[in-house]
Short mmCIF file of C-alpha atoms in Angstrom, two decimals:
data_model
loop_
_atom_site.label_atom_id
_atom_site.label_comp_id
_atom_site.label_asym_id
_atom_site.label_seq_id
_atom_site.Cartn_x
_atom_site.Cartn_y
_atom_site.Cartn_z
CA MET N 899 32.79 19.69 -10.00
CA MET N 900 36.35 18.59 -10.77
CA ARG N 901 36.53 15.75 -13.28
CA ILE N 902 38.65 12.83 -12.07
CA ARG N 903 40.98 11.46 -14.73
CA PHE N 904 42.87 8.17 -14.86
CA SER N 905 45.64 6.91 -17.08
CA ASN N 906 45.31 3.25 -18.04
CA PRO N 907 45.30 0.93 -21.03
CA ARG N 908 41.74 0.43 -22.23
CA SER N 909 42.31 -3.17 -23.23
CA TRP N 910 43.35 -4.06 -19.66
CA LEU N 911 40.31 -2.24 -18.24
CA LEU N 912 38.03 -4.12 -20.58
CA ASP N 913 39.43 -7.42 -19.38
CA GLN N 914 39.57 -6.72 -15.65
CA GLY N 915 36.85 -4.20 -14.90
CA VAL N 916 36.75 -1.21 -12.54
CA LYS N 917 37.47 -3.08 -9.31
CA HIS N 918 40.86 -4.50 -10.28
CA PHE N 919 41.76 -1.34 -12.16
CA LEU N 920 41.31 0.75 -9.01
CA GLU N 921 43.25 -1.70 -6.87
CA ARG N 922 46.21 -1.66 -9.22
CA TYR N 923 45.97 2.09 -9.77
CA LYS N 924 46.22 2.75 -6.01
CA LYS N 925 49.35 0.63 -5.85
CA GLY N 926 50.90 2.40 -8.80
CA GLY N 927 50.92 -0.83 -10.75
CA LEU N 928 49.81 0.78 -13.98
CA ARG N 929 53.19 2.49 -14.30
CA ASP N 930 55.31 -0.66 -14.03
CA ASP N 931 57.60 -1.48 -16.89
CA GLY N 932 55.29 -4.26 -18.00
CA TRP N 933 52.50 -1.86 -18.93
CA PRO N 934 52.20 0.47 -21.92
CA LYS N 935 53.30 4.06 -21.39
CA LEU N 936 50.04 5.96 -21.87
CA ASP N 937 50.54 8.74 -19.35
CA ASP N 938 49.51 11.28 -21.92
CA TYR N 939 46.17 9.57 -22.58
CA GLY N 940 43.55 10.62 -20.03
CA PHE N 941 40.38 8.73 -19.21
CA SER N 942 37.49 10.49 -17.51
CA THR N 943 35.28 8.62 -15.06
CA ASP N 944 32.69 8.35 -17.86
CA THR N 945 35.23 6.46 -19.91
CA VAL N 946 35.99 4.13 -17.01
CA TRP N 947 32.30 3.28 -16.62
CA LYS N 948 31.86 2.81 -20.34
CA ALA N 949 34.85 0.51 -20.53
CA SER N 950 33.62 -1.56 -17.62
CA PHE N 951 30.07 -1.90 -19.03
CA SER N 952 31.42 -2.71 -22.50
CA ALA N 953 33.49 -5.47 -20.93
CA LEU N 954 30.28 -7.31 -20.12
CA GLU N 955 29.68 -7.71 -23.85
CA GLU N 956 33.27 -8.54 -24.74
CA HIS N 957 33.58 -11.26 -22.08
CA ARG N 958 31.61 -13.65 -24.31
CA THR N 959 33.58 -16.60 -25.69
CA ASN N 960 31.62 -16.54 -28.99
CA ASP N 961 29.09 -14.41 -30.79
CA GLU N 962 26.20 -16.75 -29.94
CA GLU N 963 26.71 -16.57 -26.17
CA PRO N 964 24.11 -14.24 -24.61
CA CYS N 965 25.19 -11.22 -22.56
CA HIS N 966 23.56 -12.47 -19.37
CA GLY N 967 25.57 -10.15 -17.11
CA LEU N 968 24.78 -7.08 -19.20
CA HIS N 969 21.07 -7.83 -19.28
CA LEU N 970 20.91 -8.62 -15.56
CA LEU N 971 22.60 -5.29 -14.82
CA GLY N 972 20.07 -3.59 -17.10
CA VAL N 973 17.19 -4.85 -15.00
CA ILE N 974 18.86 -4.24 -11.62
CA ALA N 975 19.57 -0.66 -12.65
CA PHE N 976 15.82 0.02 -12.30
CA LEU N 977 15.25 -1.75 -8.99
CA SER N 978 15.59 -0.47 -5.45
CA PRO N 979 19.30 -1.02 -4.82
CA ASP N 980 19.29 -3.06 -1.60
CA ASN N 981 18.43 -6.69 -0.76
CA ILE N 982 17.48 -7.77 -4.28
CA SER N 983 16.35 -11.39 -4.08
CA ASN N 984 16.83 -14.09 -6.70
CA GLY N 985 13.08 -14.66 -6.32
CA ILE N 986 12.36 -11.68 -8.56
CA PHE N 987 14.09 -13.36 -11.49
CA THR N 988 13.46 -17.09 -11.09
CA GLY N 989 10.54 -19.37 -10.36
CA HIS N 990 7.66 -17.57 -12.05
CA ASN N 991 6.95 -17.92 -15.78
CA PRO N 992 10.38 -17.71 -17.44
CA ASP N 993 9.42 -19.65 -20.59
CA SER N 994 7.28 -16.72 -21.68
CA TYR N 995 10.06 -14.16 -21.21
CA PRO N 996 11.84 -12.53 -24.18
CA PRO N 997 15.33 -13.80 -25.17
CA VAL N 998 17.03 -10.95 -23.32
CA LEU N 999 15.76 -12.48 -20.05
CA SER N 1000 16.81 -16.03 -20.90
CA PHE N 1001 19.09 -16.01 -17.83
CA CYS N 1002 15.89 -16.34 -15.77
CA GLN N 1003 15.12 -19.78 -17.24
CA LYS N 1004 17.96 -21.63 -15.55
CA GLU N 1005 19.20 -20.93 -12.06
CA GLU N 1006 22.81 -21.66 -13.06
CA ASP N 1007 22.62 -19.00 -15.82
CA PHE N 1008 21.31 -16.43 -13.37
CA GLU N 1009 23.99 -17.28 -10.79
CA ALA N 1010 26.71 -17.04 -13.45
CA ALA N 1011 25.46 -13.61 -14.51
CA ALA N 1012 25.30 -12.40 -10.90
CA LYS N 1013 28.78 -13.78 -10.23
CA GLU N 1014 30.16 -11.95 -13.26
CA LEU N 1015 28.74 -8.64 -12.04
CA ALA N 1016 30.02 -9.26 -8.51
CA GLU N 1017 33.55 -10.03 -9.74
CA MET N 1018 33.57 -6.73 -11.62
CA ALA N 1019 32.37 -4.93 -8.46
CA LEU N 1020 29.21 -3.76 -10.21
CA ILE N 1021 26.99 -5.48 -7.65
CA ASP N 1022 27.53 -7.03 -4.24
CA SER N 1023 26.19 -10.53 -3.54
CA SER N 1024 25.64 -12.29 -0.23
CA LEU N 1025 23.99 -15.42 1.18
CA GLY N 1026 25.51 -17.61 -1.51
CA HIS N 1027 24.60 -15.26 -4.37
CA LYS N 1028 20.94 -15.32 -3.29
CA VAL N 1029 20.65 -11.64 -2.30
CA HIS N 1030 22.24 -8.72 -4.12
CA SER N 1031 22.71 -4.97 -3.85
CA ILE N 1032 23.94 -2.30 -6.21
CA HIS N 1033 25.33 1.17 -5.55
CA ARG N 1034 23.12 4.00 -6.76
CA LEU N 1035 26.13 5.46 -8.56
CA VAL N 1036 26.42 2.28 -10.64
CA GLN N 1037 22.73 2.47 -11.47
CA GLU N 1038 23.04 6.09 -12.52
CA ALA N 1039 26.15 5.42 -14.59
CA PHE N 1040 24.62 2.45 -16.39
CA GLU N 1041 21.44 4.36 -17.21
CA ARG N 1042 23.60 7.09 -18.76
CA PHE N 1043 25.54 4.44 -20.66
CA LEU N 1044 22.38 3.15 -22.37
CA ASP N 1045 20.74 4.77 -25.37
CA ASP N 1046 17.08 5.73 -25.09
CA PRO N 1047 15.58 2.56 -26.66
CA SER N 1048 17.73 0.28 -24.48
CA ARG N 1049 16.91 2.28 -21.37
CA GLN N 1050 13.18 1.93 -22.09
CA LEU N 1051 13.60 -1.78 -22.84
CA TYR N 1052 15.31 -2.58 -19.53
CA PHE N 1053 12.79 -0.46 -17.68
CA ASP N 1054 9.96 -2.47 -19.27
CA TYR N 1055 11.69 -5.74 -18.36
CA ALA N 1056 12.11 -4.62 -14.74
CA VAL N 1057 8.40 -3.79 -14.54
CA MET N 1058 7.47 -7.11 -16.13
CA LEU N 1059 9.60 -9.18 -13.72
CA LEU N 1060 8.23 -7.36 -10.70
CA TYR N 1061 4.69 -7.77 -11.98
CA GLU N 1062 5.22 -11.52 -12.31
CA ALA N 1063 6.78 -11.73 -8.83
CA PHE N 1064 4.12 -9.58 -7.16
CA LEU N 1065 1.00 -11.33 -5.86
CA GLN N 1066 -1.95 -10.70 -8.14
CA GLN N 1067 -5.32 -9.42 -6.99
CA VAL N 1068 -8.18 -11.49 -8.41
CA GLU N 1069 -11.80 -10.27 -8.65
CA GLY N 1070 -11.31 -7.66 -5.94
CA HIS N 1071 -10.15 -10.27 -3.41
CA HIS N 1072 -7.96 -9.21 -0.49
CA TYR N 1073 -4.37 -10.42 -0.36
CA LYS N 1074 -3.68 -13.47 1.80
CA ASP N 1075 0.12 -13.14 2.05
CA SER N 1076 0.97 -9.58 3.07
CA GLN N 1077 4.55 -10.57 3.99
CA SER N 1078 5.28 -11.53 0.38
CA LEU N 1079 3.83 -8.19 -0.71
CA ASP N 1080 6.07 -6.32 1.70
CA ARG N 1081 9.11 -8.27 0.51
CA PHE N 1082 8.59 -7.59 -3.20
CA TYR N 1083 7.23 -4.06 -2.94
CA ARG N 1084 10.51 -2.61 -1.68
CA PHE N 1085 12.28 -3.68 -4.88
CA TYR N 1086 10.55 -0.99 -6.90
CA HIS N 1087 13.07 1.70 -7.84
CA SER N 1088 11.85 5.27 -7.48
CA ASP N 1089 11.92 5.52 -11.29
CA ILE N 1090 9.26 2.83 -11.62
CA LYS N 1091 5.91 4.55 -11.25
CA LEU N 1092 3.78 1.56 -12.19
CA THR N 1093 3.19 -0.33 -8.97
CA ASN N 1094 0.42 -2.07 -7.08
CA ASN N 1095 -1.80 0.71 -5.77
CA ARG N 1096 -4.20 -1.74 -4.11
CA TYR N 1097 -1.35 -2.88 -1.87
CA LEU N 1098 -0.52 0.74 -1.00
CA HIS N 1099 -4.18 1.28 -0.17
CA GLU N 1100 -4.26 -1.71 2.17
CA ILE N 1101 -1.13 -0.72 4.11
CA GLY N 1102 -2.45 2.83 4.53
CA ASP N 1103 -0.33 4.83 2.06
CA LYS N 1104 -3.37 6.55 0.59
CA ALA N 1105 -1.53 9.49 -1.00
CA SER N 1106 0.72 7.22 -3.08
CA ALA N 1107 -2.20 4.95 -3.95
CA LEU N 1108 -4.25 7.90 -5.20
CA ALA N 1109 -1.37 9.29 -7.25
CA ILE N 1110 -0.70 5.95 -8.94
CA ALA N 1111 -4.38 5.20 -9.57
CA SER N 1112 -4.81 8.66 -11.11
CA LEU N 1113 -1.78 8.08 -13.35
CA ALA N 1114 -3.14 4.70 -14.43
CA MET N 1115 -6.56 6.22 -15.19
CA SER N 1116 -4.99 8.91 -17.34
CA THR N 1117 -3.27 6.26 -19.48
CA CYS N 1118 -6.26 3.90 -19.74
CA LYS N 1119 -7.71 4.49 -23.20
CA GLU N 1120 -10.59 2.01 -22.87
CA ARG N 1121 -13.01 4.09 -20.82
CA ASP N 1122 -15.73 1.47 -21.11
CA SER N 1123 -13.68 -1.46 -19.78
CA LEU N 1124 -13.48 -3.55 -16.63
CA LEU N 1125 -9.99 -2.15 -16.07
CA TYR N 1126 -11.37 1.38 -16.01
CA ALA N 1127 -14.11 0.27 -13.60
CA HIS N 1128 -11.51 -1.41 -11.41
CA LEU N 1129 -9.49 1.81 -11.17
CA PHE N 1130 -12.61 3.80 -10.27
CA ASN N 1131 -13.55 1.23 -7.64
CA THR N 1132 -10.06 1.42 -6.15
CA MET N 1133 -10.24 5.20 -5.96
CA PHE N 1134 -13.68 4.90 -4.37
CA GLY N 1135 -12.16 2.74 -1.61
CA ILE N 1136 -9.44 5.28 -0.91
CA TYR N 1137 -11.79 8.27 -0.81
CA PHE N 1138 -14.27 6.31 1.30
CA GLU N 1139 -11.69 5.49 3.97
CA LEU N 1140 -10.61 9.14 3.92
CA ASN N 1141 -14.29 10.07 4.39
CA ASP N 1142 -14.38 12.21 1.26
CA LEU N 1143 -17.88 10.94 0.55
CA LYS N 1144 -18.53 13.28 -2.37
CA LYS N 1145 -15.61 11.94 -4.41
CA ALA N 1146 -16.27 8.42 -3.15
CA ARG N 1147 -19.81 8.53 -4.55
CA SER N 1148 -18.78 9.89 -7.96
CA HIS N 1149 -16.21 7.09 -8.39
CA CYS N 1150 -18.46 4.33 -7.05
CA GLU N 1151 -21.29 5.27 -9.41
CA VAL N 1152 -19.03 4.99 -12.47
CA ALA N 1153 -17.67 1.59 -11.38
CA LEU N 1154 -21.17 0.33 -10.60
CA GLU N 1155 -22.58 1.39 -13.97
CA ILE N 1156 -19.76 -0.21 -16.00
CA ARG N 1157 -19.74 -3.47 -14.06
CA LYS N 1158 -23.50 -3.83 -14.23
CA ARG N 1159 -23.55 -3.24 -17.99
CA LEU N 1160 -20.65 -5.62 -18.65
CA ASP N 1161 -22.32 -8.32 -16.53
CA THR N 1162 -19.49 -9.29 -14.17
CA GLU N 1163 -21.27 -10.87 -11.24
CA GLU N 1164 -18.61 -10.89 -8.53
CA GLU N 1165 -17.21 -7.44 -9.30
CA TYR N 1166 -20.73 -6.03 -9.57
CA SER N 1167 -21.57 -7.58 -6.19
CA ASN N 1168 -18.41 -6.01 -4.71
CA THR N 1169 -19.42 -2.59 -5.98
CA LEU N 1170 -22.99 -2.96 -4.71
CA SER N 1171 -21.54 -3.74 -1.28
CA ASN N 1172 -19.33 -0.67 -1.56
CA MET N 1173 -22.34 1.46 -2.45
CA GLY N 1174 -24.15 0.06 0.57
CA ASN N 1175 -21.29 1.10 2.83
CA LEU N 1176 -21.29 4.55 1.25
CA LEU N 1177 -25.04 4.98 1.74
CA SER N 1178 -24.67 3.82 5.33
CA ALA N 1179 -21.97 6.44 5.94
CA GLU N 1180 -24.27 9.06 4.42
CA GLY N 1181 -27.03 8.04 6.84
CA ARG N 1182 -29.23 6.56 4.10
CA LEU N 1183 -29.66 3.27 5.91
CA ALA N 1184 -32.78 1.93 4.17
CA GLU N 1185 -31.13 2.37 0.76
CA ALA N 1186 -27.94 0.84 2.09
CA LEU N 1187 -29.71 -2.30 3.26
CA ARG N 1188 -31.37 -2.68 -0.16
CA CYS N 1189 -27.94 -2.52 -1.85
CA PHE N 1190 -26.58 -5.08 0.60
CA GLU N 1191 -29.55 -7.38 -0.07
CA GLU N 1192 -28.98 -7.31 -3.85
CA SER N 1193 -25.25 -7.88 -3.37
CA GLU N 1194 -25.88 -10.86 -1.11
CA SER N 1195 -28.24 -12.50 -3.59
CA ILE N 1196 -25.36 -12.49 -6.11
CA ARG N 1197 -22.88 -13.73 -3.51
CA GLN N 1198 -25.02 -16.76 -2.82
CA ARG N 1199 -24.66 -17.81 -6.47
CA ILE N 1200 -20.88 -17.33 -6.45
CA GLY N 1201 -20.30 -19.69 -3.52
CA GLU N 1202 -17.01 -20.34 -1.76
CA ASP N 1203 -14.89 -18.28 -4.19
CA GLY N 1204 -16.56 -15.12 -2.91
CA ILE N 1205 -16.32 -15.93 0.79
CA ILE N 1206 -14.21 -12.91 1.82
CA GLY N 1207 -16.47 -10.59 -0.14
CA HIS N 1208 -19.41 -12.10 1.70
CA ALA N 1209 -17.66 -11.64 5.06
CA LEU N 1210 -17.07 -7.95 4.37
CA LEU N 1211 -20.65 -7.66 3.17
CA CYS N 1212 -21.86 -9.11 6.49
CA LEU N 1213 -19.81 -6.52 8.38
CA GLY N 1214 -21.50 -3.76 6.39
CA ILE N 1215 -24.98 -5.20 6.93
CA GLY N 1216 -24.38 -5.66 10.66
CA ARG N 1217 -23.20 -2.10 11.04
CA ALA N 1218 -26.19 -0.67 9.15
CA GLN N 1219 -28.61 -2.77 11.21
CA ALA N 1220 -26.96 -1.67 14.45
CA LEU N 1221 -27.19 1.98 13.40
CA THR N 1222 -30.95 1.59 13.01
CA GLY N 1223 -31.12 0.09 16.49
CA ASP N 1224 -31.85 -3.44 15.18
CA TYR N 1225 -29.20 -5.26 17.24
CA ASP N 1226 -30.65 -8.79 17.19
CA PRO N 1227 -29.80 -9.57 13.52
CA ALA N 1228 -26.64 -7.43 13.59
CA GLU N 1229 -24.73 -9.71 15.95
CA PRO N 1230 -25.17 -12.93 13.88
CA ARG N 1231 -23.98 -11.01 10.81
CA SER N 1232 -20.75 -10.04 12.57
CA SER N 1233 -20.32 -13.64 13.79
CA THR N 1234 -20.66 -14.94 10.22
CA ALA N 1235 -18.04 -12.46 9.04
CA LYS N 1236 -15.65 -13.56 11.77
CA GLU N 1237 -16.06 -17.27 10.96
CA GLU N 1238 -15.53 -16.74 7.22
CA ILE N 1239 -12.47 -14.54 7.64
CA LEU N 1240 -10.85 -16.97 10.08
CA ARG N 1241 -11.55 -19.85 7.70
CA VAL N 1242 -9.57 -18.14 4.92
CA PHE N 1243 -6.87 -16.16 6.73
CA GLY N 1244 -6.41 -17.89 10.07
CA PRO N 1245 -6.28 -16.28 13.55
CA GLN N 1246 -3.98 -13.43 12.49
CA GLY N 1247 -5.74 -12.85 9.19
CA HIS N 1248 -5.68 -9.64 7.21
CA SER N 1249 -9.20 -8.50 8.04
CA LYS N 1250 -9.36 -9.60 11.65
CA PRO N 1251 -8.85 -6.06 13.03
CA ASP N 1252 -11.98 -5.12 11.07
CA VAL N 1253 -13.87 -7.94 12.78
CA HIS N 1254 -12.70 -6.90 16.26
CA SER N 1255 -13.72 -3.35 15.43
CA ALA N 1256 -17.17 -4.49 14.26
CA PHE N 1257 -17.71 -6.64 17.37
CA GLY N 1258 -16.45 -3.89 19.65
CA ASN N 1259 -18.69 -1.31 18.02
CA LEU N 1260 -21.72 -3.57 18.27
CA ALA N 1261 -21.06 -4.33 21.94
CA ARG N 1262 -20.51 -0.64 22.63
CA ARG N 1263 -23.80 0.37 21.03
CA ASN N 1264 -25.55 -2.45 22.90
CA ARG N 1265 -24.09 -1.19 26.21
CA ASP N 1266 -22.00 -4.38 26.65
CA LEU N 1267 -18.82 -2.54 27.61
CA PRO N 1268 -16.90 -5.54 29.06
CA THR N 1269 -17.14 -7.26 25.66
CA ALA N 1270 -16.09 -4.08 23.87
CA ARG N 1271 -13.08 -3.77 26.20
CA THR N 1272 -12.02 -7.24 25.06
CA HIS N 1273 -12.38 -6.75 21.31
CA TYR N 1274 -10.65 -3.37 20.93
CA PRO N 1275 -7.37 -4.44 22.64
CA ASP N 1276 -7.41 -7.74 20.72
CA GLY N 1277 -7.80 -5.85 17.45
CA LEU N 1278 -5.01 -3.48 18.40
CA ARG N 1279 -2.65 -6.38 19.13
CA VAL N 1280 -3.37 -8.01 15.77
CA LEU N 1281 -2.97 -4.67 14.04
CA GLN N 1282 0.39 -3.97 15.66
CA ALA N 1283 1.68 -7.29 14.39
CA GLN N 1284 0.72 -6.83 10.77
CA ARG N 1285 0.39 -3.18 9.76
CA THR N 1286 2.52 -0.11 9.53
CA PRO N 1287 2.95 1.79 12.82
CA THR N 1288 1.11 4.88 11.56
CA HIS N 1289 -1.90 3.10 10.07
CA ALA N 1290 -5.07 5.01 10.97
CA PHE N 1291 -6.62 1.93 12.56
CA HIS N 1292 -4.20 2.40 15.49
CA ALA N 1293 -5.75 5.80 16.20
CA ALA N 1294 -9.25 4.35 15.82
CA PHE N 1295 -8.71 1.59 18.39
CA LEU N 1296 -7.05 3.95 20.89
CA TYR N 1297 -9.91 6.42 20.50
CA LYS N 1298 -12.59 3.78 21.08
CA LEU N 1299 -10.71 2.27 24.02
CA ALA N 1300 -10.40 5.67 25.64
CA CYS N 1301 -14.10 6.40 25.25
CA ILE N 1302 -15.23 3.21 27.01
CA SER N 1303 -12.53 3.21 29.69
CA VAL N 1304 -13.22 6.42 31.57
CA ALA N 1305 -15.30 4.83 34.33
CA ALA N 1306 -13.03 1.81 34.78
CA ALA N 1307 -9.60 3.42 34.39
CA GLY N 1308 -10.22 7.09 35.17
CA LEU N 1309 -9.65 10.27 33.24
CA PRO N 1310 -5.80 10.39 33.01
CA PRO N 1311 -5.40 7.05 31.15
CA ALA N 1312 -8.29 7.89 28.84
CA MET N 1313 -6.85 11.33 28.05
CA GLU N 1314 -3.44 9.75 27.41
CA MET N 1315 -4.97 7.31 24.91
CA LEU N 1316 -6.84 10.16 23.22
CA ALA N 1317 -3.65 12.20 22.98
CA LYS N 1318 -1.88 9.30 21.28
CA ALA N 1319 -4.86 8.77 18.99
CA SER N 1320 -4.89 12.46 18.04
CA THR N 1321 -1.17 12.43 17.19
CA LEU N 1322 -1.51 9.27 15.10
CA ALA N 1323 -4.59 10.56 13.27
CA ALA N 1324 -2.87 13.86 12.48
CA HIS N 1325 0.30 12.24 11.12
CA SER N 1326 -1.04 9.02 9.61
CA PRO N 1327 -0.95 8.95 5.79
CA ASP N 1328 -4.52 7.63 5.87
CA GLY N 1329 -5.83 9.75 8.75
CA THR N 1330 -8.55 12.31 8.10
CA PRO N 1331 -9.31 15.81 9.41
CA GLY N 1332 -12.60 14.41 10.68
CA ASP N 1333 -10.74 11.83 12.78
CA VAL N 1334 -8.74 14.61 14.43
CA ALA N 1335 -11.88 16.71 14.98
CA ARG N 1336 -13.73 13.80 16.59
CA ILE N 1337 -10.85 13.02 18.96
CA LEU N 1338 -10.42 16.67 19.97
CA HIS N 1339 -14.15 16.93 20.65
CA ALA N 1340 -13.99 13.79 22.82
CA GLN N 1341 -11.06 15.27 24.78
CA ALA N 1342 -12.93 18.53 25.37
CA SER N 1343 -16.08 16.67 26.39
CA LEU N 1344 -14.29 14.41 28.87
CA LEU N 1345 -12.56 17.39 30.48
CA GLN N 1346 -15.92 19.09 30.97
CA ARG N 1347 -17.39 15.94 32.50
CA VAL N 1348 -14.78 16.00 35.25
CA GLY N 1349 -15.26 19.68 36.07
CA TYR N 1350 -13.26 21.78 33.61
CA PRO N 1351 -15.39 24.79 32.52
CA PRO N 1352 -15.90 25.34 28.77
CA SER N 1353 -13.95 28.60 28.99
CA SER N 1354 -10.84 26.97 30.45
CA PRO N 1355 -7.80 26.93 28.10
CA GLU N 1356 -7.66 23.13 28.22
CA VAL N 1357 -11.21 22.83 26.86
CA ALA N 1358 -11.51 25.98 24.72
CA GLN N 1359 -8.46 25.30 22.54
CA LYS N 1360 -9.50 21.74 21.70
CA ALA N 1361 -13.12 22.69 21.12
CA SER N 1362 -12.15 25.57 18.82
CA VAL N 1363 -9.88 23.47 16.60
CA ALA N 1364 -12.44 20.66 16.52
CA ALA N 1365 -15.17 23.09 15.42
CA GLN N 1366 -12.98 24.53 12.64
CA LEU N 1367 -12.12 21.07 11.33
CA ARG N 1368 -15.76 20.02 11.50
CA GLU N 1369 -16.88 23.01 9.46
CA MET N 1370 -14.24 22.25 6.80
CA VAL N 1371 -15.09 18.53 6.60
CA GLU N 1372 -18.84 19.15 6.33
CA ARG N 1373 -18.31 21.76 3.63
CA GLU N 1374 -15.77 19.93 1.46
CA TYR N 1375 -16.23 16.19 2.01
CA LEU N 1376 -19.76 15.35 3.14
CA PRO N 1377 -23.05 15.49 1.21
CA ASP N 1378 -26.05 17.23 2.69
CA ARG N 1379 -28.28 15.20 4.98
CA GLU N 1380 -31.49 15.53 2.96
CA GLY N 1381 -33.14 12.14 2.58
CA GLY N 1382 -30.99 10.52 5.27
CA ASP N 1383 -32.35 8.25 7.95
CA VAL N 1384 -32.21 8.87 11.66
CA VAL N 1385 -29.11 7.15 13.02
CA VAL N 1386 -29.84 5.57 16.39
CA GLU N 1387 -27.08 5.95 18.95
CA THR N 1388 -28.05 4.16 22.16
CA GLN N 1389 -27.17 5.94 25.37
CA ARG N 1390 -24.37 3.98 27.00
CA LYS N 1391 -23.72 3.14 30.63
CA ASP N 1392 -20.53 3.00 32.72
CA GLY N 1393 -19.06 6.11 31.19
CA GLY N 1394 -19.34 4.63 27.72
CA GLY N 1395 -20.46 7.82 26.04
CA GLU N 1396 -17.93 10.39 24.94
CA GLY N 1397 -20.14 13.44 25.03
CA GLU N 1398 -22.53 15.29 27.28
CA GLY N 1399 -25.21 12.61 27.09
CA ASP N 1400 -26.87 13.78 23.86
CA PRO N 1401 -26.72 10.80 21.46
CA LYS N 1402 -27.96 12.80 18.47
CA ARG N 1403 -25.31 15.45 19.01
CA GLU N 1404 -22.60 12.83 19.28
CA GLY N 1405 -23.88 11.16 16.10
CA GLU N 1406 -23.28 14.41 14.22
CA TRP N 1407 -19.62 14.26 15.27
CA ASP N 1408 -19.41 10.57 14.40
CA ARG N 1409 -20.26 11.25 10.76
CA LEU N 1410 -17.04 13.26 10.38
CA VAL N 1411 -14.70 10.30 10.76
CA GLY N 1412 -13.19 7.99 8.16
CA ALA N 1413 -14.28 4.40 7.62
CA LEU N 1414 -11.78 2.92 10.05
CA MET N 1415 -12.96 4.99 13.01
CA ARG N 1416 -16.69 4.44 12.45
#
């Protein structure tokens, strides 16, 4: 690459910065009679950057004045470059910050630092200096300008500020304000690997969440700590939703053992509930209900602070009861979960799609298809308003809607919904091979029900791929069925069943899917 060289007096560059230097250079103003004749002194672009960054230090009026502009640039160099809000720097806990971040204590100091950088064309500010952006080239140049200790220091400060701005998860609680999470999450620069993996888990970016949790676990030296248990519990949740039940169990057992020994009631209750859901997915329903019962006895002592945990626990209990065919107590459990979630989150709350899914599933198993046809679309509408477009729950709702809509809407609409569900499941970052296999099997089954022979290309291709995926999932992800209970799957009316009318056979396909499609 050709190196660009400029001729200019360094002292002028230090005073004016890159922006005004370039403007005058383009006009030929650096060769006027009023300027020193330094045509024989070349400056590389590295020198221009260095001079501009050094100017931030030399702009001080006295030695005691802090380099607010320099330090602000140091932090911004490690953030995502666009739409950087003042809210990252101000309004949190500035009195505890180190002296380098003293510009965060007073809004006027922060605005002065941002204005200084904007005047030197190092950042761009808009909305009255409330939102800022920086060119990636400036970030790269400033990182090169710093020595290793300074680079590490500014990196640490950027992480600290984002940590303070990011909503904190307490005792395994779900986040109430997902919009704030979305707003702050995008400020993480690609260089910052320490981020909130629970948030990534909740929005469906399972691959990133796993990578970050694994990195955090590798750096956690206290293997007998609540932090270590928390990381294992988080990884359990990811593997569980991906239906990798073997890895889910190994991580849940570690978290359960540590939390029980360290006597943390709410976290231990959370993990017992998780184990109950895992046992339920494995078909060990009697054991699952015992775990749920122990978890609920702890929840009753915690009271209102554990209300969302209790709501999710009720969803798990209701599902396990429905799978045993005990529908009468299952419905009140789901109703309790709905009431508690709405009390905390409101009508569009975070977990409401889960409630619609639970109610729809219960109605579907109880052959109340009109009610199921109400809950699945309602859940889909809430989901579309609050989650990423490729979240696996979209595929789950479309799949369930298709399966109960054949009689009412006919085969073409149902097949169209299944096709969309299959595409979403295959490309979703939190979709599973079992989800795809289940949907393909449903497509093949529906085609046969309307007259397509098994040997027809339309049926054979889908059935073959579904069978291959099923074999892989059962081999790699699922435990054997020894000791499992019989899962009751009530025969449904009005075209509510996906298969050939064999509930047990359909139940074997159901066990392939991830948590969201169950």
